[in-house]
Each structure stands twice: as C-alpha cells, then as structure tokens.
Coordinates of C-alpha atoms in Angstrom, one line a residue:
Chain A
X4 CA 70.2 168.5 142.4
X5 CA 69.9 166.2 145.8
X6 CA 66.2 165.2 144.6
X7 CA 67.6 164.1 141.3
X8 CA 70.2 162.4 142.6
X9 CA 67.3 160.8 144.4
X10 CA 65.0 159.5 141.7
X11 CA 68.1 158.3 140.3
X12 CA 69.1 156.0 142.9
X13 CA 65.3 155.1 143.4
X14 CA 65.2 154.5 139.7
X15 CA 68.5 152.0 140.2
X16 CA 66.9 150.2 142.7
X17 CA 63.9 149.3 140.5
X18 CA 66.0 148.1 137.8
X19 CA 67.8 145.9 140.1
X20 CA 64.9 144.8 141.6
X21 CA 64.4 142.0 139.6
X22 CA 68.0 140.0 140.2
X23 CA 68.1 137.6 143.0
X24 CA 68.8 139.2 147.1
X25 CA 69.6 142.7 145.0
X26 CA 72.5 141.4 143.6
X27 CA 73.6 142.5 140.1
X28 CA 75.5 140.2 137.7
X29 CA 77.2 141.3 134.3
X30 CA 75.1 138.9 132.1
X31 CA 72.0 140.3 132.5
X32 CA 72.8 142.7 129.9
X33 CA 74.1 140.2 127.7
X34 CA 71.5 138.1 126.4
X35 CA 67.5 138.2 126.4
X36 CA 66.3 135.0 127.0
X37 CA 68.1 131.7 127.5
X38 CA 67.4 129.3 125.2
X39 CA 69.6 126.7 125.9
X40 CA 73.7 126.2 125.7
X41 CA 73.5 127.9 122.3
X42 CA 72.7 131.1 123.9
X43 CA 76.2 131.2 125.8
X44 CA 77.8 129.5 122.7
X45 CA 77.1 132.6 120.9
X46 CA 80.1 134.3 122.8
X47 CA 82.0 131.1 124.8
X48 CA 82.2 128.9 122.1
X49 CA 86.2 128.6 122.9
X50 CA 85.4 128.0 126.7
X51 CA 82.9 125.1 125.6
X52 CA 85.5 123.6 123.4
X53 CA 87.7 123.4 126.3
X54 CA 85.0 121.7 128.5
X55 CA 84.4 119.5 126.2
X56 CA 87.6 117.8 126.4
X57 CA 87.8 117.4 130.1
X58 CA 87.8 114.7 132.3
X59 CA 84.3 116.5 133.5
X60 CA 82.8 116.5 130.3
X61 CA 84.4 113.1 128.6
X62 CA 84.2 110.7 131.6
X63 CA 88.0 109.6 130.4
X64 CA 91.1 111.2 130.5
X65 CA 95.2 110.7 130.2
X66 CA 96.3 108.3 133.0
X67 CA 100.0 108.7 134.1
X68 CA 98.9 108.0 137.6
X69 CA 97.6 104.9 136.7
X70 CA 100.7 102.4 136.4
X71 CA 99.4 99.6 134.9
X72 CA 96.9 101.8 132.3
X73 CA 99.4 101.2 129.4
X74 CA 98.5 104.9 128.1
X75 CA 94.8 104.2 127.7
X76 CA 92.6 107.0 128.2
X77 CA 90.5 106.0 131.4
X78 CA 87.3 107.2 133.3
X79 CA 84.2 106.7 134.9
X80 CA 82.6 105.6 131.3
X81 CA 85.1 102.9 130.6
X82 CA 86.0 101.3 134.2
X83 CA 83.9 99.0 136.7
X84 CA 83.9 101.2 140.6
X85 CA 82.9 98.9 143.2
X86 CA 79.7 101.6 144.4
X87 CA 77.0 101.8 141.1
X88 CA 79.6 100.2 138.9
X89 CA 79.7 101.1 135.7
X90 CA 77.6 104.3 133.8
X91 CA 76.8 103.5 130.5
X92 CA 73.9 100.6 130.9
X93 CA 72.2 103.2 133.3
X94 CA 72.9 106.5 131.3
X95 CA 69.7 107.9 131.4
X96 CA 65.9 106.6 131.8
X97 CA 63.3 107.1 134.7
X98 CA 63.1 104.2 136.6
X99 CA 59.9 103.8 138.8
X100 CA 59.0 101.4 141.6
X101 CA 55.8 99.2 141.7
X102 CA 54.4 102.4 143.2
X103 CA 55.2 104.3 140.5
X104 CA 57.6 106.8 142.6
X105 CA 60.8 107.6 140.6
X106 CA 63.7 106.0 142.0
X107 CA 66.2 107.4 139.7
X108 CA 67.0 109.3 136.5
X109 CA 70.2 107.4 135.4
X110 CA 74.0 107.8 135.6
X111 CA 73.9 110.9 133.6
X112 CA 72.7 112.9 136.6
X113 CA 75.9 113.8 137.5
X114 CA 77.3 114.3 134.0
X115 CA 77.8 118.1 133.7
X116 CA 75.7 117.4 130.0
X117 CA 72.1 117.6 128.9
X118 CA 71.9 113.6 128.6
X119 CA 74.1 112.8 125.4
X120 CA 76.8 110.6 126.2
X121 CA 80.1 111.8 125.5
X122 CA 81.5 111.4 122.2
X123 CA 85.4 111.1 121.5
X124 CA 84.5 113.6 118.1
X125 CA 83.6 117.2 118.8
X126 CA 80.4 118.5 116.9
X127 CA 78.0 121.5 117.4
X128 CA 75.5 118.7 118.8
X129 CA 78.0 117.8 121.5
X130 CA 78.9 121.1 122.4
X131 CA 75.3 122.2 122.9
X132 CA 75.1 119.1 124.9
X133 CA 77.4 120.6 127.9
X134 CA 75.5 121.8 130.7
X135 CA 77.2 125.3 131.7
X136 CA 74.6 126.7 134.2
X137 CA 75.6 123.3 136.6
X138 CA 78.8 125.2 137.7
X139 CA 78.3 128.4 136.2
X140 CA 74.8 129.8 137.5
X141 CA 73.7 129.4 141.4
X142 CA 70.4 128.8 141.6
X143 CA 70.1 126.3 138.8
X144 CA 68.4 123.2 139.0
X145 CA 67.7 120.3 136.4
X146 CA 65.3 117.4 135.8
X147 CA 64.6 114.9 133.6
X148 CA 62.2 115.6 131.0
X149 CA 60.6 113.3 128.2
X150 CA 60.2 115.1 125.0
X151 CA 57.9 114.6 122.7
X152 CA 59.6 112.3 120.5
X153 CA 59.9 109.9 123.4
X154 CA 63.8 111.0 124.0
X155 CA 64.8 112.5 127.4
X156 CA 67.0 115.3 128.2
X157 CA 68.0 117.0 131.4
X158 CA 66.4 120.4 131.1
X159 CA 66.1 123.6 133.9
X160 CA 63.5 122.7 136.1
X161 CA 61.8 126.1 135.3
X162 CA 61.8 125.3 131.2
X163 CA 58.5 126.4 131.3
X164 CA 58.8 129.3 133.2
X165 CA 61.0 131.8 130.7
X166 CA 61.0 134.8 133.4
X167 CA 62.3 132.5 136.0
X168 CA 64.8 130.6 133.7
X169 CA 65.8 133.8 132.8
X170 CA 66.6 135.4 135.8
X171 CA 68.4 131.8 136.5
X172 CA 70.6 131.5 133.6
X173 CA 71.9 134.9 134.1
X174 CA 73.0 134.9 137.5
X175 CA 76.8 134.1 136.1
X176 CA 79.5 133.4 138.5
X177 CA 82.5 131.5 138.9
X178 CA 81.4 128.1 140.9
X179 CA 80.8 128.2 144.3
X180 CA 81.2 125.4 146.4
X181 CA 77.6 124.8 146.3
X182 CA 78.0 124.5 142.4
X183 CA 80.5 121.5 142.7
X184 CA 78.8 120.3 146.0
X185 CA 75.4 119.2 144.1
X186 CA 77.5 116.7 142.1
X187 CA 80.3 115.8 144.3
X188 CA 78.5 115.7 147.4
X189 CA 75.6 113.3 146.5
X190 CA 77.5 110.9 144.6
X191 CA 77.5 106.9 145.4
X192 CA 73.9 107.2 145.9
X193 CA 73.2 109.1 148.6
X194 CA 74.7 111.8 151.0
X195 CA 78.5 111.7 151.6
X196 CA 77.9 108.2 150.3
X197 CA 80.9 107.9 148.1
X198 CA 84.2 110.5 149.1
X199 CA 83.2 110.7 153.0
X200 CA 85.4 113.7 152.9
X201 CA 83.5 115.7 151.0
X202 CA 80.1 116.2 152.4
X203 CA 77.2 119.0 151.8
X204 CA 77.8 120.5 155.1
X205 CA 81.1 122.2 153.4
X206 CA 78.5 124.3 151.7
X207 CA 78.2 126.4 154.9
X208 CA 79.8 125.4 157.6
X209 CA 82.7 126.6 160.6
X210 CA 86.6 126.3 160.6
X211 CA 85.8 123.8 163.6
X212 CA 84.6 121.4 160.5
X213 CA 87.0 122.7 158.0
X214 CA 89.9 125.2 158.2
X215 CA 89.7 126.3 154.6
X216 CA 86.0 125.9 153.4
X217 CA 84.5 127.5 156.9
X218 CA 82.9 131.1 156.2
X219 CA 84.9 132.2 159.6
X220 CA 88.3 130.5 158.5
X221 CA 89.0 130.6 154.7
X222 CA 85.8 130.6 153.4
X223 CA 87.7 129.0 150.4
X224 CA 85.6 127.7 147.5
X225 CA 86.4 124.5 145.7
X226 CA 88.0 126.3 142.8
X227 CA 90.4 127.9 144.6
X228 CA 92.6 124.7 144.9
X229 CA 91.1 122.8 142.4
X230 CA 90.6 125.5 139.4
X231 CA 93.3 124.9 136.5
X232 CA 93.2 126.8 133.5
X233 CA 90.8 125.9 130.2
X234 CA 88.3 123.8 132.5
X235 CA 91.2 121.1 133.2
X236 CA 91.2 120.5 137.2
X237 CA 94.0 119.8 139.3
X238 CA 93.7 117.0 141.6
X239 CA 92.8 113.2 140.8
X240 CA 92.9 112.1 144.3
X241 CA 93.7 108.2 144.3
X242 CA 90.8 106.6 143.2
X243 CA 89.9 108.5 140.2
X244 CA 91.3 106.9 137.1
X245 CA 91.4 109.6 134.2
X246 CA 92.7 113.1 135.2
X247 CA 93.2 116.5 133.4
X248 CA 96.4 117.5 134.8
X249 CA 99.7 115.2 135.4
X250 CA 100.4 117.2 138.7
X251 CA 99.3 116.6 142.1
X252 CA 98.0 118.8 144.0
X253 CA 99.7 119.1 147.4
X254 CA 99.4 121.2 150.5
X255 CA 102.5 121.4 151.4
X256 CA 104.6 121.5 148.4
X257 CA 105.2 125.4 149.0
X258 CA 102.5 126.5 146.8
X259 CA 100.1 126.8 149.9
X260 CA 101.9 125.5 152.8
X261 CA 105.6 125.3 153.1
X262 CA 107.6 121.8 153.2
X263 CA 108.4 122.7 157.2
X264 CA 105.5 124.6 158.3
X265 CA 106.2 124.2 162.0
X266 CA 108.2 125.9 164.4
X267 CA 108.6 122.3 166.3
X268 CA 111.4 121.0 164.4
X269 CA 110.1 117.5 165.4
X270 CA 107.4 117.8 163.6
X271 CA 108.7 119.2 160.2
X272 CA 110.4 116.0 160.9
X273 CA 107.4 114.2 160.6
X274 CA 106.3 116.1 157.8
X275 CA 108.8 114.4 155.7
X276 CA 107.6 111.0 155.8
X277 CA 103.7 111.7 157.1
X278 CA 101.6 113.8 154.8
X279 CA 100.1 116.2 156.2
X280 CA 96.5 114.9 155.8
X281 CA 97.4 112.1 158.2
X282 CA 97.8 114.2 161.0
X283 CA 95.7 117.2 160.7
X284 CA 92.3 114.7 159.1
X285 CA 91.7 112.9 162.4
X286 CA 88.3 112.1 161.2
X287 CA 86.0 111.9 158.3
X288 CA 81.8 111.7 157.5
X289 CA 81.5 114.5 160.8
X290 CA 77.8 114.9 159.5
X291 CA 76.3 112.5 157.3
X292 CA 77.6 108.9 157.4
X293 CA 79.5 107.4 154.6
X294 CA 79.5 103.9 152.6
X295 CA 82.3 101.6 154.2
X296 CA 80.7 98.4 152.7
X297 CA 78.7 97.6 150.1
X298 CA 77.6 94.3 149.6
X299 CA 75.4 93.9 146.0
X300 CA 75.5 90.0 146.8
X301 CA 73.3 90.4 149.7
X302 CA 70.1 92.5 148.4
X303 CA 68.4 94.5 150.9
X304 CA 64.8 95.7 149.5
X305 CA 63.8 99.1 151.9
X306 CA 60.2 98.6 152.4
X307 CA 59.5 102.3 153.0
X308 CA 61.2 103.4 149.7
X309 CA 60.0 100.3 147.8
X310 CA 63.2 99.9 146.4
X311 CA 65.8 97.1 146.3
X312 CA 69.5 97.9 147.4
X313 CA 72.8 96.5 148.0
X314 CA 73.5 95.9 151.5
X315 CA 75.2 98.8 152.5
X316 CA 77.3 99.3 156.4
X317 CA 77.7 103.1 156.9
X318 CA 80.2 104.6 158.9
X319 CA 80.6 108.0 160.9
X320 CA 83.2 110.1 162.2
X321 CA 85.4 107.6 160.8
X322 CA 89.3 107.1 161.5
X323 CA 91.4 107.0 158.1
X324 CA 93.6 103.8 157.6
X325 CA 97.2 104.7 157.1
X326 CA 99.2 103.5 154.3
X327 CA 101.8 104.4 152.0
X328 CA 101.5 106.2 148.6
X329 CA 103.7 107.8 145.8
X330 CA 101.2 109.6 144.0
X331 CA 100.6 106.3 141.6
X332 CA 98.0 103.4 142.1
X333 CA 97.4 100.1 140.7
X334 CA 94.0 99.7 139.5
X335 CA 91.7 96.7 138.4
X336 CA 90.6 97.6 135.0
X337 CA 87.9 95.8 133.1
X338 CA 88.4 93.3 131.0
X339 CA 91.4 91.3 132.8
X340 CA 91.5 89.1 135.0
X341 CA 91.3 90.2 138.8
X342 CA 94.1 90.5 140.6
X343 CA 93.5 89.6 144.6
X344 CA 95.7 90.7 147.7
X345 CA 96.5 88.7 150.6
X346 CA 93.3 89.2 152.1
X347 CA 91.8 87.5 149.3
X348 CA 90.1 90.9 148.1
X349 CA 90.0 92.0 144.4
X350 CA 92.2 94.9 144.8
X351 CA 90.1 97.6 142.8
X352 CA 92.9 100.5 143.6
X353 CA 96.2 100.0 145.1
X354 CA 98.3 103.1 146.4
X355 CA 101.8 102.5 145.2
X356 CA 105.3 103.2 147.3
X357 CA 106.5 101.9 150.4
X358 CA 108.9 102.4 153.3
X359 CA 111.9 102.7 150.7
X360 CA 110.4 104.8 148.1
X361 CA 112.0 107.8 148.8
X362 CA 108.9 109.4 146.7
X363 CA 105.9 107.9 149.1
X364 CA 104.3 108.9 152.0
X365 CA 101.9 107.9 154.9
X366 CA 98.7 109.3 153.4
X367 CA 94.9 108.9 155.0
X368 CA 92.5 106.7 153.3
X369 CA 88.7 105.8 153.5
X370 CA 89.5 101.9 152.8
X371 CA 86.0 101.2 150.8
X372 CA 85.1 97.6 150.8
X373 CA 82.1 95.2 148.9
X374 CA 81.3 92.3 147.2
X375 CA 81.1 92.2 143.1
X376 CA 80.4 89.9 140.5
X377 CA 83.6 88.2 138.4
X378 CA 82.8 86.1 135.6
X379 CA 83.8 82.4 136.2
X380 CA 86.0 81.7 133.0
X381 CA 87.7 85.1 132.0
X382 CA 88.0 86.3 135.6
X383 CA 86.6 89.3 134.7
X384 CA 85.1 91.8 137.1
X385 CA 81.3 92.3 135.9
X386 CA 79.1 95.7 136.0
X387 CA 75.4 95.8 137.2
X388 CA 72.9 97.7 135.7
X389 CA 71.9 99.4 139.5
X390 CA 69.3 101.0 138.3
X391 CA 67.2 97.9 136.9
X392 CA 68.3 96.2 140.4
X393 CA 66.7 99.1 142.2
X394 CA 63.2 98.7 140.8
X395 CA 62.7 94.8 140.4
X396 CA 65.3 93.3 142.8
X397 CA 66.5 91.0 140.0
X398 CA 70.2 91.0 140.4
X399 CA 71.1 88.3 137.9
X400 CA 69.3 90.1 135.4
X401 CA 70.9 93.6 136.2
X402 CA 74.5 91.8 136.1
X403 CA 73.6 89.8 133.1
X404 CA 72.1 93.3 131.2
X405 CA 75.1 95.3 132.3
X406 CA 77.6 92.8 131.5
X407 CA 75.9 92.6 127.6
X408 CA 76.3 96.1 127.1
X409 CA 79.7 97.0 128.6
X410 CA 81.4 93.2 127.5
X411 CA 79.0 92.1 124.5
X412 CA 79.1 89.0 126.5
X413 CA 76.0 86.7 127.0
X414 CA 76.5 82.7 128.0
X415 CA 78.6 83.1 131.1
X416 CA 78.2 82.0 135.0
X417 CA 79.5 84.4 137.7
X418 CA 80.4 84.4 141.1
X419 CA 80.9 87.0 144.0
X420 CA 84.3 88.0 145.5
X421 CA 85.2 90.7 148.2
X422 CA 86.8 94.1 146.9
X423 CA 88.5 96.9 148.6
X424 CA 89.2 100.5 147.2
X425 CA 91.5 102.8 148.9
X426 CA 90.2 106.7 148.2
X427 CA 92.1 109.5 149.7
X428 CA 91.2 111.8 152.4
X429 CA 91.8 115.9 151.6
X430 CA 89.0 117.5 153.1
X431 CA 87.9 118.5 156.3
X432 CA 90.8 119.3 157.5
X433 CA 90.6 120.8 161.3
X434 CA 92.1 123.6 163.2
X435 CA 95.7 122.6 164.3
X436 CA 94.1 122.0 168.4
X437 CA 92.6 118.8 167.1
X438 CA 95.7 117.5 164.8
X439 CA 96.9 113.9 166.2
X440 CA 98.9 113.8 169.2
X441 CA 102.1 111.9 169.9
X442 CA 100.4 108.7 171.1
X443 CA 97.6 108.6 168.6
X444 CA 100.4 107.2 166.5
X445 CA 103.0 106.2 169.1
X446 CA 100.6 104.6 171.8
X447 CA 99.7 101.4 172.3
X448 CA 96.4 101.8 170.3
X449 CA 98.0 104.0 167.5
X450 CA 96.7 104.0 164.3
X451 CA 99.6 102.8 162.7
X452 CA 100.5 99.3 162.4
X453 CA 104.1 99.5 162.3
X454 CA 105.2 96.3 161.2
X455 CA 102.6 96.0 158.0
X456 CA 104.0 99.5 157.2
X457 CA 107.6 98.3 157.2
X458 CA 109.0 98.9 160.5
X459 CA 110.4 96.6 162.7
X460 CA 108.8 98.3 166.0
X461 CA 107.6 101.8 166.6
X462 CA 110.6 104.4 165.8
X463 CA 109.6 106.3 169.3
X464 CA 110.4 103.1 171.2
X465 CA 113.3 102.6 169.4
X466 CA 114.4 105.8 169.8
X467 CA 113.9 105.6 173.7
X468 CA 115.7 102.4 174.0
X469 CA 119.5 103.1 174.4
X470 CA 121.2 101.2 171.4
X471 CA 123.6 98.1 172.9
Chain B
X5 CA 18.8 143.5 162.1
X6 CA 16.4 142.0 164.0
X7 CA 18.2 140.6 167.7
X8 CA 17.4 137.4 167.3
X9 CA 19.3 137.0 164.2
X10 CA 22.0 139.0 165.6
X11 CA 21.9 136.3 168.5
X12 CA 21.9 133.4 165.9
X13 CA 25.1 135.3 164.0
X14 CA 27.0 135.8 167.3
X15 CA 26.4 132.3 167.9
X16 CA 27.5 131.1 164.4
X17 CA 30.5 133.2 165.1
X18 CA 31.2 132.1 168.3
X19 CA 31.4 128.4 167.1
X20 CA 33.0 129.5 163.8
X21 CA 35.8 131.0 166.4
X22 CA 35.7 128.4 168.4
X23 CA 36.3 125.7 165.6
X24 CA 39.1 127.6 164.4
X25 CA 40.8 127.7 167.8
X26 CA 40.3 124.2 168.1
X27 CA 41.8 123.3 164.1
X28 CA 45.2 125.8 165.5
X29 CA 45.3 124.1 169.1
X30 CA 45.6 120.7 167.3
X31 CA 47.3 122.0 164.2
X32 CA 49.8 123.8 167.2
X33 CA 50.3 121.0 168.7
X34 CA 51.4 118.3 165.8
X35 CA 52.9 121.7 164.4
X36 CA 52.1 121.5 161.2
X37 CA 55.1 122.4 159.1
X38 CA 54.7 124.3 155.7
X39 CA 55.1 121.1 153.3
X40 CA 52.1 119.9 155.4
X41 CA 50.0 122.7 155.2
X42 CA 51.0 123.2 151.5
X43 CA 49.7 119.5 150.8
X44 CA 46.6 120.6 152.4
X45 CA 45.4 124.0 151.5
X46 CA 47.4 124.0 147.8
X47 CA 48.2 121.0 146.3
X48 CA 44.3 119.7 145.7
X49 CA 43.8 122.3 143.2
X50 CA 47.6 122.5 142.1
X51 CA 48.6 119.0 140.8
X52 CA 49.7 117.7 137.7
X53 CA 47.1 118.2 135.0
X54 CA 45.1 120.3 136.9
X55 CA 43.2 122.5 134.7
X56 CA 44.4 125.6 137.4
X57 CA 47.8 124.9 136.3
X58 CA 50.3 122.4 138.2
X59 CA 52.0 124.6 141.2
X60 CA 54.4 123.0 143.2
X61 CA 57.5 124.9 144.8
X62 CA 59.9 124.3 142.1
X63 CA 57.5 125.8 139.2
X64 CA 58.8 129.2 140.2
X65 CA 61.8 131.0 141.6
X66 CA 62.1 132.8 145.3
X67 CA 61.2 136.2 143.8
X68 CA 58.4 135.1 141.8
X69 CA 56.9 133.6 144.8
X70 CA 57.6 136.4 146.9
X71 CA 55.6 138.3 144.2
X72 CA 52.9 135.8 144.4
X73 CA 52.3 135.9 148.3
X74 CA 52.5 140.0 148.3
X75 CA 50.6 140.8 145.5
X76 CA 48.7 138.2 143.6
X77 CA 47.4 136.2 146.4
X78 CA 44.8 137.7 147.1
X79 CA 43.5 138.9 143.7
X80 CA 43.7 135.5 142.0
X81 CA 42.4 133.4 145.2
X82 CA 39.7 135.3 146.8
X83 CA 36.8 134.6 144.3
X84 CA 37.7 130.7 144.2
X85 CA 35.8 128.7 146.8
X86 CA 38.0 125.7 147.9
X87 CA 35.4 122.5 148.0
X88 CA 38.1 120.9 150.5
X89 CA 37.5 123.7 152.9
X90 CA 33.3 124.1 153.7
X91 CA 33.6 125.9 149.9
X92 CA 35.3 129.3 152.0
X93 CA 37.4 131.7 149.4
X94 CA 40.6 130.4 149.4
X95 CA 42.1 133.3 151.3
X96 CA 39.6 132.7 153.8
X97 CA 40.3 128.8 154.4
X98 CA 43.8 129.9 155.1
X99 CA 45.0 131.5 158.4
X100 CA 47.4 134.4 158.0
X101 CA 49.9 132.3 160.2
X102 CA 49.8 129.0 157.7
X103 CA 49.9 131.4 154.6
X104 CA 53.1 132.7 156.0
X105 CA 54.5 129.0 156.7
X106 CA 53.5 127.8 153.0
X107 CA 55.2 130.9 152.0
X108 CA 58.3 129.8 153.8
X109 CA 58.0 126.4 152.6
X110 CA 57.4 127.8 148.8
X111 CA 60.3 129.9 149.1
X112 CA 62.8 127.3 150.7
X113 CA 62.3 124.7 148.2
X114 CA 61.7 126.8 144.9
X115 CA 63.5 126.3 141.9
X116 CA 66.6 128.8 142.4
X117 CA 67.0 126.9 145.8
X118 CA 70.4 125.2 146.2
X119 CA 69.8 121.5 146.7
X120 CA 72.2 118.8 146.4
X121 CA 71.7 116.0 143.6
X122 CA 71.9 112.3 144.6
X123 CA 71.9 109.4 141.6
X124 CA 69.2 107.6 142.9

C-alpha cells in the first residue's frame, strides 16, 4: 500500500514537472496547443466581448468626468497628450536608427491587441485581435513580427517554439502586479516616465515603499483595488480621458478605509478637506526618476543610442503639488482652439473645484509641463509622429505628417507653446510614521500655497491668533 | 610513452593550465558577466540566419534552458569544434564556472522571464 502511494506520488511529480516551478494551472488540461486568441475564444467568447468594449481595448470610452467633453467618447486614441502626443500616426512599425538598431515598434506596443487598430464594430477578426495573455499569462512576452505578406503583428516571442508557447499560454491566472506593470510602469517612453507613482519596483517591494503592494505589507494586486466586473476597470485617475466606470475609486469612502480613520480627532477633521493621499504619499518617483518636463521644441540627440528625443527633465523623489479637485477636469481637446492659464500655458488637464466647492478636496499631483506645437490660424494643438522623429530628427516633418493623419490638414504654419497637465498621485502610500507633519503644511516653507488655494492665511496661524 | 614525450606533454599541459589561469584571473578582474560570456562563447555560432539555429535567451523558456544545460548541452556540443577558441570542442572551451554564469544569464532573460515594456 505504502509503496503504491509512493509510486503514485512520484508519478504525480513527473506529471507536474513541465509546469513552471512545479506549479499547476487549471488550463493545462483545457487545450493542447495554443494557436492564438481563437484557442481562448472556444470557451471564452463572452469575456472576449466584454473586453472588446473596454477602455483597455477601445482606447475611447465614456467621459462623465470631463466637463467639456459634450458626451463624446474619448481616450488615448482620439486625444493629444504632452508625452507621445497621439498613437494613431505611429500605431505600428519598426523604426530603426542609422545603425540599423530598432528604436521603437509603434504605440500599439501598449495596446492589449495583436496589432490591428481597435474598431467600434465588433467582429470575429477584432475579437481574435485581443491579446488575452498579456494580462492573464505570467511569463508571457511578445514581439513585433513581419508576416510573409509584409503586414506586422504582435506575436508571442515563442511563436517558433510551440513547446515553450504551450507551457506559457497555459499558465492562466488572474492578472498579477507584473501583468499590469509591464504596460503601466513603462508608459511615456521609459521606466516610470509617465506616472511617477507606478514604478516597476512595485512588482516586488516592501511596505516602506508601498504599504498596499509591499510583499511584507498588504501584498495587494493592482486588481484588488481596480477590478470591476466584465473587464471594466475602476479608477480613471485625473488625467485619463475615457473611463470604464463612472465611479471614482477612493481610499476613504468606507469601502476600504473609514472617512474618519484616525484616533486623533484633528487628523479626521483635516480629512474632510484634505485627501488621504496628500498626507500619506509624501513623495513619488522613489526608485526610477520620472519625466517632469518634456520639451518637444528643443530636440535632443542621444549619441549612444543614435536617437533623437525631446529634451526631458527628470525628477526623483518629487514632492507632489497640491490643488483642489472635485472628481472632474477640464481637458484641452483636439480640434478646438487652445486655452491658456494665467501662466500662459495651455491647460491640458485642469482639476475642477475650489475651497467653496463642498465636493472638492485638496489632492496630490504630479504637474507635467512641456512644449507642444500649435497651429497658427486654428490654434489647434498638434500631434507629432514621435517615432519618425526618433529616427531622423526631422521635427517639422513629424509634425506635418501627424497633423495630416489626425486632422487631414496640410498647408499650415505653427509655433510652440508651453503646456501643463495635472496627473493624480495615488500609489506608493508610505507607512503612517512617514505621513506629513503639521509643519510640512503649516510651516514657513510648507507645501501649501495658502493664498492660491483660497485661504486668507494659514488657518493654523489664524486659529492661534486671538480674534479681536 | 617515452620519457621525452611525457615531458613535452607536461610542459604543454603546464602552459595550457597557466594560460587558462591567466584568462581566468584576467576575466575575474573584469568580472565577466553572463551576458558577455554568452556573447563570446555562444552567440558567434547562433546569430540570426545561422545554420546552427538562432538562439538567444529569449528563444526558450526557463524550463527548456534548464533541461538544455543539464541534459543536452554535452551531447549536442562535445563534437562541435569552436573556431573562435582554438578549435576546441565547445564543451571544453568553456570553463564550468563560466558555463554556470551563461546558464544563469539565459534563465534570467528567458522567454518567460518578467520584463516591463517601454514604448520606445
């Protein structure tokens, strides 16, 4: 009997061997060979349809939080930002430098599709274009491949190694931090360039760095906060245009933390007008520096990479800027004249709300600045085919090419204008001991610009001054 | 074996061992990394369009590299002579220590290692 159990056990061990690190996955039995998304569709057509309609696939979505959107569906696909501007002109392609090294592969690199542009109409072809594995298979990586007909397609890097591909494509799980970070930590052109508070370090870190995701802290997955249902994410943040769900994702609305979570009454009183993140995220870009200023008007040639770039000013351990925010923003949309703020900068994304707005709280922001091209007559914000520019350094050509694709315009003059975008800081919450102290806000060099925020003076000073 | 040829052999071996030792210390000083060793000992025979097959760490998954180094490497490479290393068999041209480093490099960068993506 014992011998039989032992031999059965060793048999089991043998069977389990092919799985990575001895782990077993339910999908090892669900199919034999992975032949692309169609393999998943045989059982998951419904999930593919819900994913098709998501912001992650469409790159456009509903805009309840954009005050000037007029009900339009917006997203990365049909707006222009101050990082890589707009993805359509450089959707897919292999851009090489003069030495023949690959500089970039198109903006579809961060689309959860296999290379086709998402369309509004659902079809079999579109469903098969969804890349399920990029979120659901750990250890999956992909590369851009030129097919025999010259067309380009994102394929698993193991596409010529069926044994390896079968192993990886069966490692199906709910998304892990690494699955989400592979896109979100590298956006904007480099590690942590764009967000500042979504660094690859979050894949494996401690609670000192992030109490929620640290492996010795909450060890939470991104999904634990962000998963909705039917492939709709919760939590648009501040500066994304479309959103999967109309509700805000908040720390202290009772779902995770109470609105008054502290034993100290004074701190709870603060939490009425000061968002939790302001005190609990003292700094961002703690491991990788983040892009604070991107000046496209001053090209920079990086000799070692033989690559042309914007002039980028990086920041590390950045203190967030503080402003009022009520959950809605005004956004600079394409095809309408640009609007400038009192600094003369185009207000790309402006959080709405002020001290008198009961729905507004003070929030923490990364304020991204830059220089962008603007057409002389129409005063429209212009896109840039950044990938073309990476290779040849011809900015004028890159602006004209992209403007042609996005607006269909040809003969125009343009100039350069400063831009400013408010981006919310929500990640990298530190242990309570590191929370801001009274003097970080109320001291002489405090973070808050009281006058600009609508206060006659520092309210602590006012509370301490005897009234007459 | 005649005495004289024994001496010749001993001298040769001595030179060979010394030579190896030199390479090893020189290498240690520069601290050759797995990636550099891979470039020196594997890449020349396995570049794109090579008749021997194109192999980079990303060609295979971690389990496959493990299996290759533990079970297949000796069989498939002991009869292959390496023109970049005095035509010695590949298995003899590489020291055990360096082979371990190459293995670690291949596994760390295998097709199923977790890597962030950037957009250019």
